[in-house]
Tab-separated table of C-alpha atoms in Angstrom:
chain	number	residue	atom	x	y	z
A	1330	MET	CA	-3.550	28.607	1.346
A	1331	LYS	CA	-0.670	31.039	1.904
A	1332	TYR	CA	1.183	30.860	5.114
A	1333	SER	CA	3.244	33.957	6.470
A	1334	THR	CA	5.963	32.567	9.255
A	1335	LYS	CA	9.203	33.803	10.133
A	1336	SER	CA	12.210	31.838	9.419
A	1337	GLY	CA	13.460	30.099	12.631
A	1338	ASP	CA	9.967	29.575	13.601
A	1339	PRO	CA	9.919	26.006	15.754
A	1340	TYR	CA	6.614	24.821	13.903
A	1341	CYS	CA	8.753	25.299	10.372
A	1342	TYR	CA	11.457	23.143	8.724
A	1343	PRO	CA	14.951	24.317	9.724
A	1344	ASP	CA	16.299	27.372	7.534
A	1345	SER	CA	12.582	27.408	6.056
A	1346	THR	CA	9.184	29.211	6.448
A	1347	VAL	CA	7.265	26.000	5.421
A	1348	LEU	CA	5.195	24.756	8.310
A	1349	MET	CA	5.984	20.950	9.685
A	1350	ASN	CA	3.245	18.750	7.987
A	1351	LYS	CA	2.471	14.851	7.544
A	1352	PHE	CA	4.306	14.506	4.175
A	1353	ASN	CA	7.531	16.136	5.249
A	1354	ILE	CA	7.178	18.349	2.156
A	1355	THR	CA	9.694	21.169	2.479
A	1356	ASP	CA	8.644	22.997	-0.792
A	1357	LEU	CA	5.898	25.650	-0.160
A	1358	GLY	CA	4.695	25.210	-3.671
A	1359	HIS	CA	4.277	21.599	-3.658
A	1360	LEU	CA	2.878	21.458	-0.129
A	1361	GLN	CA	0.300	23.734	-1.654
A	1362	GLU	CA	-0.378	21.220	-4.650
A	1363	ILE	CA	-0.933	18.327	-2.319
A	1364	GLU	CA	-3.307	20.414	0.222
A	1365	SER	CA	-5.422	21.379	-3.083
A	1366	GLU	CA	-5.495	17.881	-4.142
A	1367	ILE	CA	-6.389	16.508	-0.803
A	1368	THR	CA	-9.107	19.094	-0.499
A	1369	TYR	CA	-10.725	18.286	-3.982
A	1370	VAL	CA	-10.817	14.553	-3.433
A	1371	LYS	CA	-12.547	14.921	0.428
A	1372	LEU	CA	-15.018	17.272	-1.109
A	1373	ALA	CA	-15.862	14.942	-3.634
A	1374	GLN	CA	-16.131	11.956	-1.456
A	1375	LEU	CA	-18.640	14.338	0.752
A	1376	GLN	CA	-20.719	15.296	-2.118
A	1377	LYS	CA	-21.045	11.515	-3.029
A	1378	THR	CA	-21.622	10.200	0.383
A	1379	PRO	CA	-23.056	13.134	2.664
A	1380	PHE	CA	-22.694	13.076	6.397
A	1381	LYS	CA	-25.862	11.531	7.471
A	1382	ASP	CA	-25.886	12.783	11.367
A	1383	LYS	CA	-26.292	15.955	12.749
A	1384	PHE	CA	-22.663	17.460	12.589
A	1385	ASP	CA	-23.010	19.391	16.185
A	1386	LEU	CA	-21.211	19.960	19.367
A	1387	ARG	CA	-23.012	16.661	20.709
A	1388	TYR	CA	-21.835	14.630	17.823
A	1389	LEU	CA	-18.092	15.895	18.462
């Protein structure tokens, strides 16, 4: 996923346009790789073990 931010944004790392994240990754390319890998694994888990309940507002 591409992000467009301005340098000096309070949600980005200092002197960077990379959004702050749980992994403290400051390199945009590396962050995109990690996000892609996590998404792939989570989708595979969801296909293997589908959500059993009705996922609606009441559930949330």
